[in-house]
Short mmCIF file of C-alpha atoms in Angstrom, two decimals:
data_model
loop_
_atom_site.label_atom_id
_atom_site.label_comp_id
_atom_site.label_asym_id
_atom_site.label_seq_id
_atom_site.Cartn_x
_atom_site.Cartn_y
_atom_site.Cartn_z
CA MET J 1094 24.99 8.42 23.47
CA THR J 1095 26.32 11.74 22.34
CA ASP J 1096 30.04 12.04 22.98
CA THR J 1097 30.72 9.90 19.80
CA ASP J 1098 31.73 12.83 17.43
CA THR J 1099 35.69 11.20 17.81
CA THR J 1100 34.20 7.98 16.63
CA GLN J 1101 34.54 6.35 13.63
CA LEU J 1102 31.71 7.24 11.80
CA GLY J 1103 30.91 10.56 14.29
CA GLU J 1104 34.91 11.97 12.59
CA SER J 1105 34.31 10.31 8.49
CA LEU J 1106 30.48 11.96 8.70
CA ALA J 1107 31.92 15.49 10.09
CA TYR J 1108 30.19 17.23 7.15
CA SER J 1109 26.17 16.66 8.75
CA HIS J 1110 27.12 18.66 11.26
CA GLY J 1111 27.20 21.88 8.94
CA TYR J 1112 24.23 20.38 6.88
CA PRO J 1113 21.30 23.44 7.58
CA GLU J 1114 19.13 23.75 10.70
CA GLY J 1115 16.26 20.85 10.44
CA HIS J 1116 17.74 19.12 7.63
CA SER J 1117 19.77 15.97 7.73
CA GLY J 1118 21.70 13.66 4.89
CA PHE J 1119 19.63 10.87 3.15
CA HIS J 1120 20.36 7.86 0.47
CA LEU J 1121 17.89 5.33 -0.47
CA LEU J 1122 18.16 1.98 -0.54
CA SER J 1123 16.94 0.15 -3.01
CA ASP J 1124 18.98 -2.92 -4.02
CA ALA J 1125 18.43 -6.20 -1.17
CA ILE J 1126 21.81 -6.78 -1.71
CA ASP J 1127 23.28 -3.47 -0.67
CA ALA J 1128 20.83 -2.95 2.25
CA LEU J 1129 22.11 -6.57 4.16
CA ALA J 1130 25.51 -4.62 3.69
CA VAL J 1131 24.71 -1.13 4.91
CA ARG J 1132 23.47 -3.18 7.93
CA LEU J 1133 26.86 -5.29 8.61
CA LEU J 1134 29.15 -2.32 7.41
CA VAL J 1135 27.06 0.36 10.06
CA ALA J 1136 27.73 -2.45 12.59
CA ASP J 1137 31.14 -3.08 11.76
CA ALA J 1138 32.16 0.15 11.89
CA ALA J 1139 30.14 1.11 15.31
CA GLN J 1140 32.81 1.43 18.30
CA ARG J 1141 30.62 2.78 21.72
CA SER J 1142 26.92 1.75 20.75
CA LEU J 1143 24.28 -0.33 18.67
CA ASP J 1144 20.29 0.37 19.04
CA VAL J 1145 18.78 -2.59 16.54
CA GLN J 1146 14.70 -1.89 17.42
CA TYR J 1147 12.76 -4.64 14.95
CA TYR J 1148 9.82 -5.98 14.29
CA LEU J 1149 11.30 -9.58 12.50
CA ILE J 1150 14.58 -10.43 12.90
CA ASN J 1151 14.10 -14.35 11.87
CA ASN J 1152 15.77 -17.76 12.71
CA ASP J 1153 16.98 -18.12 8.83
CA ILE J 1154 20.29 -17.26 7.80
CA ILE J 1155 20.59 -14.13 7.12
CA GLY J 1156 18.91 -13.40 10.93
CA ARG J 1157 21.42 -15.73 11.70
CA VAL J 1158 24.27 -13.48 10.39
CA PHE J 1159 22.51 -10.26 11.24
CA LEU J 1160 22.76 -11.20 14.53
CA ALA J 1161 26.50 -12.36 13.99
CA TYR J 1162 27.39 -8.71 13.22
CA LEU J 1163 26.09 -7.33 16.10
CA LEU J 1164 27.20 -10.11 18.82
CA LYS J 1165 30.96 -9.05 16.49
CA ALA J 1166 30.03 -5.27 18.28
CA ALA J 1167 29.15 -6.39 21.85
CA ASP J 1168 33.06 -8.24 21.34
CA ARG J 1169 34.29 -5.22 20.89
CA GLY J 1170 32.75 -3.35 23.76
CA VAL J 1171 30.12 -2.10 22.03
CA ARG J 1172 26.75 -1.54 23.96
CA VAL J 1173 24.51 -3.69 22.16
CA ARG J 1174 20.31 -2.98 22.41
CA LEU J 1175 18.28 -5.30 21.08
CA LEU J 1176 14.16 -4.39 20.72
CA ILE J 1177 12.37 -7.41 18.96
CA ASP J 1178 8.59 -7.23 18.46
CA ASP J 1179 7.89 -11.00 20.08
CA ILE J 1180 5.66 -12.18 17.78
CA SER J 1181 7.66 -14.36 15.05
CA THR J 1182 10.37 -15.30 18.46
CA ARG J 1183 8.86 -18.50 18.62
CA ASN J 1184 11.60 -20.65 17.60
CA MET J 1185 14.42 -18.95 18.46
CA GLU J 1186 14.63 -19.26 22.35
CA GLU J 1187 17.90 -20.79 22.83
CA LEU J 1188 19.81 -18.69 20.42
CA LEU J 1189 18.25 -15.57 21.92
CA ALA J 1190 18.87 -16.72 25.68
CA GLY J 1191 22.11 -16.80 24.95
CA LEU J 1192 22.37 -13.75 22.59
CA ALA J 1193 20.73 -12.04 26.20
CA SER J 1194 24.02 -13.71 28.26
CA HIS J 1195 26.74 -11.24 26.99
CA PRO J 1196 27.60 -8.90 28.83
CA ASN J 1197 27.05 -5.89 26.13
CA LEU J 1198 24.39 -7.35 24.60
CA GLU J 1199 20.81 -6.18 26.45
CA LEU J 1200 18.10 -8.33 24.66
CA ARG J 1201 14.65 -7.18 25.68
CA LEU J 1202 11.56 -8.07 23.48
CA PHE J 1203 8.44 -5.59 23.17
CA ASN J 1204 5.32 -6.69 24.65
CA PRO J 1205 5.93 -10.14 24.73
CA PHE J 1206 4.34 -13.14 25.41
CA ALA J 1207 3.50 -15.01 29.00
CA ASN J 1208 4.06 -18.60 27.61
CA ARG J 1209 7.22 -19.44 26.62
CA ARG J 1210 6.60 -23.19 25.36
CA PHE J 1211 2.83 -22.48 24.40
CA ARG J 1212 1.94 -19.29 23.21
CA GLY J 1213 -1.47 -20.17 22.60
CA ALA J 1214 -2.40 -20.94 26.23
CA ASP J 1215 -1.95 -16.51 26.18
CA ALA J 1216 -4.78 -16.65 24.29
CA TRP J 1217 -7.48 -14.71 26.72
CA ASP J 1218 -4.69 -11.57 26.24
CA PHE J 1219 -5.85 -11.11 22.68
CA ALA J 1220 -6.78 -7.66 22.85
CA ARG J 1221 -2.77 -6.59 24.14
CA LEU J 1222 -1.26 -9.32 22.19
CA ASN J 1223 -2.93 -7.40 19.48
CA ARG J 1224 -0.51 -4.32 19.81
CA ARG J 1225 2.66 -4.59 18.14
CA MET J 1226 5.90 -3.17 17.14
CA HIS J 1227 6.08 -2.44 13.35
CA ASN J 1228 8.97 0.10 14.02
CA LYS J 1229 12.64 -0.93 11.64
CA SER J 1230 15.71 0.91 12.61
CA LEU J 1231 19.13 0.79 12.93
CA THR J 1232 21.30 3.71 14.94
CA ALA J 1233 24.86 3.74 15.28
CA ASP J 1234 27.34 5.66 17.74
CA ASN J 1235 24.19 8.60 17.53
CA GLN J 1236 26.22 9.27 13.83
CA VAL J 1237 24.22 7.20 11.79
CA THR J 1238 20.92 5.79 10.87
CA ILE J 1239 18.60 3.10 8.29
CA VAL J 1240 15.28 3.41 8.60
CA GLY J 1241 12.67 1.85 5.92
CA GLY J 1242 10.04 -0.66 5.47
CA ARG J 1243 13.00 -3.95 5.94
CA ASN J 1244 12.90 -6.69 8.13
CA ILE J 1245 15.69 -9.15 8.91
CA ALA J 1246 14.89 -12.47 7.42
CA ARG J 1247 16.01 -13.57 3.64
CA GLU J 1248 12.71 -12.46 1.91
CA TYR J 1249 14.19 -9.04 2.57
CA PHE J 1250 17.21 -9.50 0.77
CA ALA J 1251 16.87 -11.60 -1.85
CA ALA J 1252 18.30 -14.61 -0.22
CA ASN J 1253 15.35 -16.64 -0.49
CA MET J 1254 14.88 -19.04 -3.64
CA GLU J 1255 10.71 -19.29 -2.95
CA TYR J 1256 10.23 -15.72 -2.47
CA ASN J 1257 11.38 -12.62 -1.62
CA PHE J 1258 10.35 -8.89 -1.25
CA GLY J 1259 10.84 -5.53 -2.65
CA ASP J 1260 11.74 -2.19 -0.42
CA LEU J 1261 13.05 0.73 0.68
CA ASP J 1262 15.18 2.22 3.66
CA THR J 1263 17.21 5.19 3.98
CA LEU J 1264 20.22 5.88 4.88
CA ALA J 1265 20.19 8.73 6.65
CA ILE J 1266 23.09 11.41 8.76
CA GLY J 1267 22.48 13.90 10.53
CA PRO J 1268 20.05 15.64 13.18
CA VAL J 1269 18.05 12.94 12.05
CA VAL J 1270 20.16 10.59 13.39
CA GLN J 1271 19.61 11.82 17.13
CA ASP J 1272 15.94 11.98 16.49
CA THR J 1273 16.06 8.37 15.90
CA SER J 1274 17.43 7.83 18.76
CA ALA J 1275 15.25 9.22 21.13
CA MET J 1276 12.66 7.50 19.65
CA PHE J 1277 14.27 4.25 20.31
CA ASP J 1278 14.55 4.95 24.47
CA ALA J 1279 11.61 6.13 24.55
CA PHE J 1280 10.54 3.02 23.45
CA TRP J 1281 13.19 1.01 24.48
CA ALA J 1282 12.53 2.66 28.29
CA HIS J 1283 8.86 1.62 28.54
CA GLU J 1284 7.13 -0.77 30.35
CA ARG J 1285 6.26 -3.45 27.30
CA ALA J 1286 9.80 -3.52 26.76
CA VAL J 1287 10.63 -6.45 29.03
CA PRO J 1288 14.44 -7.30 29.64
CA TYR J 1289 15.15 -11.55 28.24
CA GLU J 1290 16.18 -12.56 31.83
CA GLN J 1291 12.94 -11.55 33.29
CA LEU J 1292 11.53 -13.67 30.65
CA SER J 1293 13.11 -16.87 30.13
CA GLU J 1294 14.04 -19.56 32.88
CA GLN J 1295 17.09 -18.99 34.69
CA GLN J 1296 20.33 -21.69 34.02
CA PRO J 1297 23.47 -21.82 35.34
CA ASP J 1298 25.20 -22.24 32.45
CA GLN J 1299 25.18 -19.07 31.00
CA GLY J 1300 28.34 -19.39 29.32
CA GLU J 1301 27.51 -22.48 27.36
CA ARG J 1302 24.79 -21.12 25.66
CA LEU J 1303 26.32 -18.10 24.77
CA ALA J 1304 28.54 -20.34 22.86
CA ALA J 1305 26.19 -22.74 21.82
CA ALA J 1306 24.66 -19.62 19.84
CA VAL J 1307 28.01 -17.98 18.77
CA ALA J 1308 28.55 -21.49 16.79
CA LYS J 1309 25.48 -21.06 15.14
CA LEU J 1310 26.20 -17.59 14.28
CA GLU J 1311 29.17 -18.86 12.68
CA ASP J 1312 28.72 -20.77 10.71
CA ALA J 1313 25.81 -18.50 9.70
CA VAL J 1314 28.77 -16.38 8.14
CA GLU J 1315 30.68 -19.16 6.73
CA ARG J 1316 28.42 -20.35 4.82
CA VAL J 1317 26.72 -16.47 3.20
CA ASN J 1318 30.15 -16.07 2.59
CA ASN J 1319 31.30 -19.30 0.93
CA SER J 1320 27.98 -18.39 -1.53
CA VAL J 1321 26.80 -16.51 -4.44
CA TYR J 1322 25.18 -14.60 -2.28
CA GLY J 1323 28.72 -13.97 -0.57
CA LYS J 1324 30.25 -12.38 -3.27
CA ALA J 1325 27.51 -10.03 -4.57
CA LEU J 1326 26.98 -8.69 -0.22
CA SER J 1327 30.74 -8.54 -0.59
CA SER J 1328 30.87 -6.51 -3.51
CA ALA J 1329 28.59 -4.35 -2.43
CA TYR J 1330 29.87 -4.15 1.86
CA SER J 1331 33.45 -3.07 -0.26
CA GLU J 1332 31.53 -0.40 -2.02
CA TYR J 1333 29.58 1.11 0.40
CA LEU J 1334 32.80 1.49 1.96
CA ALA J 1335 33.26 4.78 -0.13
CA THR J 1336 30.40 6.45 1.46
CA SER J 1337 30.82 9.75 0.57
CA ALA J 1338 28.91 13.57 1.34
CA SER J 1339 27.79 13.30 -2.56
CA ARG J 1340 25.90 10.24 -1.67
CA PHE J 1341 23.31 11.37 0.76
CA GLU J 1342 20.83 13.35 -0.77
CA VAL J 1343 20.18 17.05 2.12
CA ALA J 1344 16.60 17.74 2.91
CA PRO J 1345 14.44 18.94 6.04
CA TYR J 1346 12.72 16.51 7.41
CA ARG J 1347 10.86 14.97 9.81
CA LEU J 1348 11.36 12.27 12.21
CA VAL J 1349 6.90 10.58 12.66
CA PHE J 1350 5.83 7.83 14.57
CA ASP J 1351 3.16 6.48 16.92
CA SER J 1352 4.11 6.77 20.98
CA PRO J 1353 4.39 3.64 22.32
CA ASP J 1354 1.56 3.90 24.83
CA LYS J 1355 -0.19 3.07 21.52
CA VAL J 1356 0.56 -0.58 22.53
CA PHE J 1357 -2.73 0.36 24.76
CA GLY J 1358 -4.92 1.99 22.57
CA LYS J 1359 -4.24 5.84 24.07
CA VAL J 1360 -2.72 7.41 21.20
CA SER J 1361 -4.32 10.49 19.30
CA GLY J 1362 -3.22 14.26 18.21
CA ASN J 1363 0.41 13.93 17.50
CA GLU J 1364 1.80 11.34 19.65
CA ALA J 1365 0.16 9.27 16.84
CA ILE J 1366 1.91 8.89 13.44
CA VAL J 1367 -1.70 9.19 11.47
CA THR J 1368 -1.41 12.07 11.69
CA PRO J 1369 1.40 13.99 10.29
CA LEU J 1370 1.10 11.70 7.74
CA GLY J 1371 -2.41 12.57 7.24
CA GLU J 1372 -1.33 15.93 6.71
CA ALA J 1373 1.32 15.37 4.82
CA ALA J 1374 -0.67 13.46 1.86
CA ARG J 1375 -3.48 16.04 1.95
CA SER J 1376 -1.06 18.40 1.33
CA ALA J 1377 -1.29 17.28 -2.46
CA ASN J 1378 -1.70 19.89 -5.51
CA GLN J 1379 -1.21 17.98 -7.76
CA LYS J 1380 0.17 13.88 -7.32
CA LEU J 1381 -0.08 11.89 -4.54
CA LEU J 1382 1.68 8.28 -5.64
CA VAL J 1383 0.64 6.01 -2.74
CA ILE J 1384 3.13 2.73 -2.42
CA SER J 1385 1.43 0.25 0.18
CA PRO J 1386 1.64 -3.45 -0.07
CA TYR J 1387 -1.04 -3.51 2.19
CA PHE J 1388 -3.94 -1.05 0.63
CA VAL J 1389 -7.09 -1.84 3.11
CA PRO J 1390 -8.59 1.69 3.15
CA ARG J 1391 -11.93 2.07 4.79
CA ALA J 1392 -15.19 4.43 4.28
CA ALA J 1393 -13.65 7.82 5.71
CA GLY J 1394 -9.76 6.93 3.77
CA ILE J 1395 -12.46 6.22 0.25
CA LYS J 1396 -13.55 9.64 0.94
CA SER J 1397 -10.74 11.90 1.23
CA LEU J 1398 -9.05 9.63 -1.74
CA GLN J 1399 -12.35 10.13 -3.89
CA GLY J 1400 -12.75 14.08 -2.50
CA MET J 1401 -8.60 14.64 -3.77
CA ALA J 1402 -9.79 13.87 -6.70
CA ASP J 1403 -12.42 15.25 -6.98
CA THR J 1404 -10.58 18.13 -7.03
CA GLY J 1405 -7.96 17.59 -9.70
CA VAL J 1406 -5.28 15.92 -8.06
CA GLN J 1407 -3.79 12.57 -9.82
CA ILE J 1408 -3.53 9.88 -6.64
CA ASP J 1409 -2.12 6.60 -7.96
CA VAL J 1410 -2.22 3.54 -5.07
CA VAL J 1411 1.08 0.73 -6.34
CA THR J 1412 -0.24 -1.91 -4.68
CA ASN J 1413 0.14 -6.30 -4.48
CA GLY J 1414 -1.91 -8.44 -7.11
CA LEU J 1415 -3.84 -11.29 -5.96
CA ALA J 1416 -1.32 -13.74 -7.65
CA ALA J 1417 1.44 -11.66 -5.56
CA ILE J 1418 0.35 -10.36 -2.20
CA ASP J 1419 1.68 -13.21 0.51
CA HIS J 1420 -1.87 -12.37 2.40
CA ILE J 1421 -4.73 -13.31 0.74
CA TRP J 1422 -7.04 -11.77 3.55
CA VAL J 1423 -5.48 -7.86 2.75
CA TYR J 1424 -6.68 -8.64 -0.69
CA GLY J 1425 -9.67 -9.41 0.31
CA GLY J 1426 -10.01 -5.94 2.78
CA TYR J 1427 -9.23 -3.80 -0.48
CA ALA J 1428 -10.94 -5.38 -3.00
CA PRO J 1429 -14.19 -3.89 -2.74
CA ALA J 1430 -12.41 -0.43 -2.06
CA ARG J 1431 -11.48 -0.70 -6.20
CA LYS J 1432 -14.85 0.60 -7.89
CA PRO J 1433 -15.43 3.42 -5.94
CA LEU J 1434 -11.10 4.33 -6.06
CA LEU J 1435 -11.57 3.98 -9.97
CA ARG J 1436 -15.29 6.02 -10.29
CA HIS J 1437 -13.73 9.08 -9.15
CA GLY J 1438 -10.60 8.92 -11.19
CA VAL J 1439 -8.01 6.98 -8.36
CA ARG J 1440 -5.77 4.61 -10.94
CA LEU J 1441 -4.45 1.29 -9.42
CA PHE J 1442 -1.32 -0.63 -10.14
CA GLU J 1443 -1.45 -4.19 -9.13
CA MET J 1444 2.10 -5.89 -8.95
CA ARG J 1445 2.19 -8.95 -10.13
CA GLY J 1446 4.53 -12.38 -8.89
CA ASP J 1447 7.37 -12.55 -11.09
CA GLN J 1448 8.20 -8.99 -11.10
CA GLY J 1449 11.39 -9.30 -9.71
CA PHE J 1450 13.35 -7.01 -7.42
CA SER J 1451 17.16 -5.46 -7.92
CA GLY J 1452 19.38 -8.12 -6.24
CA THR J 1453 17.97 -10.91 -7.71
CA VAL J 1454 19.72 -11.93 -9.99
CA GLU J 1455 23.28 -11.02 -8.21
CA ALA J 1456 21.84 -13.49 -5.69
CA GLY J 1457 20.71 -16.36 -7.81
CA THR J 1458 17.25 -15.89 -7.02
CA GLU J 1459 15.60 -13.96 -9.91
CA LYS J 1460 13.57 -16.67 -10.26
CA ALA J 1461 11.49 -17.03 -7.15
CA LYS J 1462 8.43 -15.21 -6.44
CA SER J 1463 8.12 -11.49 -5.88
CA SER J 1464 5.71 -9.25 -3.86
CA LEU J 1465 5.64 -5.84 -3.45
CA HIS J 1466 6.78 -4.81 0.57
CA THR J 1467 7.77 -1.19 0.35
CA LYS J 1468 5.61 1.99 1.99
CA ALA J 1469 5.70 4.75 0.61
CA PHE J 1470 4.15 7.17 -0.73
CA VAL J 1471 5.37 10.82 -2.62
CA VAL J 1472 3.40 13.80 -2.94
CA ASP J 1473 4.03 16.45 -6.02
CA LYS J 1474 7.23 14.90 -6.98
CA ARG J 1475 8.42 16.70 -4.12
CA TYR J 1476 7.56 14.99 -0.26
CA VAL J 1477 8.27 11.57 1.01
CA PHE J 1478 7.21 9.30 2.89
CA MET J 1479 9.18 6.40 3.70
CA GLY J 1480 9.18 3.44 6.47
CA SER J 1481 6.73 1.04 7.76
CA PHE J 1482 2.88 2.48 6.96
CA ASN J 1483 0.60 0.26 5.77
CA TRP J 1484 -2.11 2.17 4.68
CA ASP J 1485 -4.28 0.06 6.54
CA PRO J 1486 -6.72 -0.34 9.88
CA ARG J 1487 -3.52 -2.30 11.39
CA SER J 1488 -1.04 0.45 10.69
CA SER J 1489 -3.09 3.56 11.82
CA GLY J 1490 -4.88 2.10 14.81
CA ILE J 1491 -3.23 -0.83 15.65
CA ASN J 1492 0.34 -1.08 15.33
CA THR J 1493 3.30 1.10 15.96
CA GLU J 1494 5.05 2.53 12.94
CA LEU J 1495 8.00 4.86 12.41
CA GLY J 1496 8.87 6.53 9.10
CA ILE J 1497 10.09 9.68 7.73
CA LEU J 1498 9.34 12.45 6.24
CA MET J 1499 10.99 14.39 3.74
CA ASP J 1500 11.92 17.30 1.37
CA ALA J 1501 13.50 15.28 -1.22
CA PRO J 1502 13.05 16.09 -5.34
CA LYS J 1503 15.55 13.73 -6.03
CA ILE J 1504 14.73 10.36 -3.95
CA ALA J 1505 11.41 11.08 -4.88
CA GLY J 1506 12.26 11.21 -8.41
CA GLN J 1507 14.13 7.81 -7.54
CA ILE J 1508 10.96 6.11 -6.04
CA THR J 1509 8.72 7.70 -8.80
CA GLY J 1510 10.92 6.03 -11.36
CA LEU J 1511 10.90 2.37 -9.46
CA VAL J 1512 7.14 2.46 -9.42
CA GLU J 1513 6.77 3.72 -13.37
CA THR J 1514 8.87 1.37 -13.81
CA THR J 1515 7.36 -2.09 -12.25
CA SER J 1516 4.11 -0.44 -13.14
CA ALA J 1517 3.56 -0.82 -16.76
CA GLU J 1518 5.99 -3.90 -17.28
CA ARG J 1519 5.85 -6.01 -14.32
CA GLY J 1520 2.24 -4.87 -13.25
CA TYR J 1521 -1.42 -4.63 -13.93
CA GLN J 1522 -3.62 -1.35 -13.85
CA PRO J 1523 -7.22 -2.59 -12.99
CA PHE J 1524 -10.53 -0.37 -14.43
CA LEU J 1525 -13.92 -0.14 -15.26
CA ASN J 1526 -15.45 -1.32 -18.34
CA GLU J 1527 -18.37 -0.29 -20.16
CA ARG J 1528 -20.81 -2.35 -17.96
CA GLY J 1529 -19.19 -0.67 -14.72
CA ASP J 1530 -17.25 -4.46 -13.86
CA ILE J 1531 -13.78 -4.63 -13.05
CA ASN J 1532 -11.40 -5.60 -16.00
CA TRP J 1533 -7.04 -5.38 -15.57
CA ARG J 1534 -4.85 -4.86 -18.39
CA SER J 1535 -0.77 -5.01 -18.78
CA MET J 1536 1.52 -4.53 -21.15
CA GLU J 1537 3.10 -8.11 -22.75
CA GLY J 1538 4.96 -7.97 -25.70
CA GLY J 1539 4.50 -4.59 -26.24
CA GLU J 1540 1.02 -5.38 -26.87
CA TRP J 1541 -2.13 -4.42 -24.48
CA ARG J 1542 -3.65 -7.73 -22.54
CA ILE J 1543 -6.58 -7.22 -21.13
CA HIS J 1544 -8.01 -9.84 -17.72
CA ASP J 1545 -11.25 -9.92 -16.96
CA LYS J 1546 -9.81 -12.00 -13.65
CA GLU J 1547 -7.19 -11.63 -11.25
CA PRO J 1548 -4.12 -12.52 -13.28
CA GLU J 1549 -2.34 -15.42 -12.85
CA SER J 1550 -4.07 -16.67 -9.87
CA SER J 1551 -5.99 -19.70 -9.51
CA TRP J 1552 -9.63 -20.11 -8.96
CA GLY J 1553 -9.06 -21.44 -5.86
CA ARG J 1554 -6.89 -17.97 -5.09
CA ARG J 1555 -9.78 -16.11 -5.76
CA ALA J 1556 -12.80 -17.66 -3.71
CA ALA J 1557 -10.51 -17.55 -1.47
CA ALA J 1558 -10.66 -13.45 -1.80
CA LYS J 1559 -13.20 -13.59 -2.32
CA LEU J 1560 -14.80 -15.83 0.90
CA THR J 1561 -12.86 -12.87 3.59
CA ARG J 1562 -14.66 -10.49 2.63
CA LEU J 1563 -17.79 -11.81 4.16
CA LEU J 1564 -15.48 -11.97 7.48
CA PRO J 1565 -15.72 -9.11 10.23
CA ILE J 1566 -12.00 -9.00 10.01
CA ARG J 1567 -11.25 -5.65 8.15
CA SER J 1568 -10.08 -3.21 11.38
CA GLN J 1569 -7.59 -6.18 12.02
CA LEU J 1570 -6.06 -5.61 8.56
#
């Protein structure tokens, strides 16, 4: 919808119409509670349209609160288009059926399973089902968008008592919003974005299904509102109500994403996100900072990073340590790359499992295990990418990905500052000892401590990681 300048969002963000050509406004969302509050605020403010695209929306308390706000918008007459990858919807069929029955909410599932009850029956179709839509975006009234690394679930917003992810999004205004809308339309209109009604069993009690869904969602909202987390969320929501022009860094940008045809394995050249990302990373003259929770460079990637380092570019890679990572087999895929990179001066930093992230203290979840989930890189402390792309074979060759490249020194400084703090105080730095073996150093009590095994990890976890190195699955990680 292009005629939205007179909406509440259009009028309040009218100053973005005066941005220089090719520029947009960006605000970093690093705090987990802020990231949820802004999403709810944007959904509340929408008057014409909400375009929502996520790899994962969990059927947990945060997922239900988020969906409740989408339904509230639909009740106001807002056109809501909800596109979810089908990989994690197995326990949501009744809830999805209720949402899809709302007259103002259209639900489509990307690359869906044919068998809704017994997904294992689709194992014969692995080649198709292995390709997923990993994009994450929320766009309101074609005036404001949120793009980044967060899915919709408790652990992305500091609400999980067991473990939480540290992540980044950007709140964006200006022409980048129209670009995001066009990207969304390309996925929405794709043949693998299947309307839910074509997948579900036809049932006559449409009203009852919607009423049941509303009851579940409203219960989640009430539970959150009456909690410590709800108070912190309300405070963040109120703070962002007063969003002004000064909150945004105005910067040249490029929205980058894979064509939805990647699901067919047919994407190359400018239709593939790796093309602009590779060009941006290789443009570094002084420093390249890579932040990727899943970092699995293959032979060509290792050689490229070695070549850059040999020319004098300082390359720092921040990823999850064995104690922090949520997928052991990914760590097994990353481990063989350490020595070849360290020999050429690439610095590695592995996050620890007790690091904590912004928002967990206010939410009362600071004792939960932590894991890095941020996907970003910074070139020469000026150029920034953030989005859904991991530095691994799955992001580069299998799943569709989305993100924003921007010339934004302020945001580059914010990201670099966040990483420098966590790397020194909450991480481990692998290095090669005199024998050429890997040790790890960490700062504890103001002094360096040396570890000869992956810190914070059990014998069993280390053995499992080593075992995965022997499996022929690296291309799938």
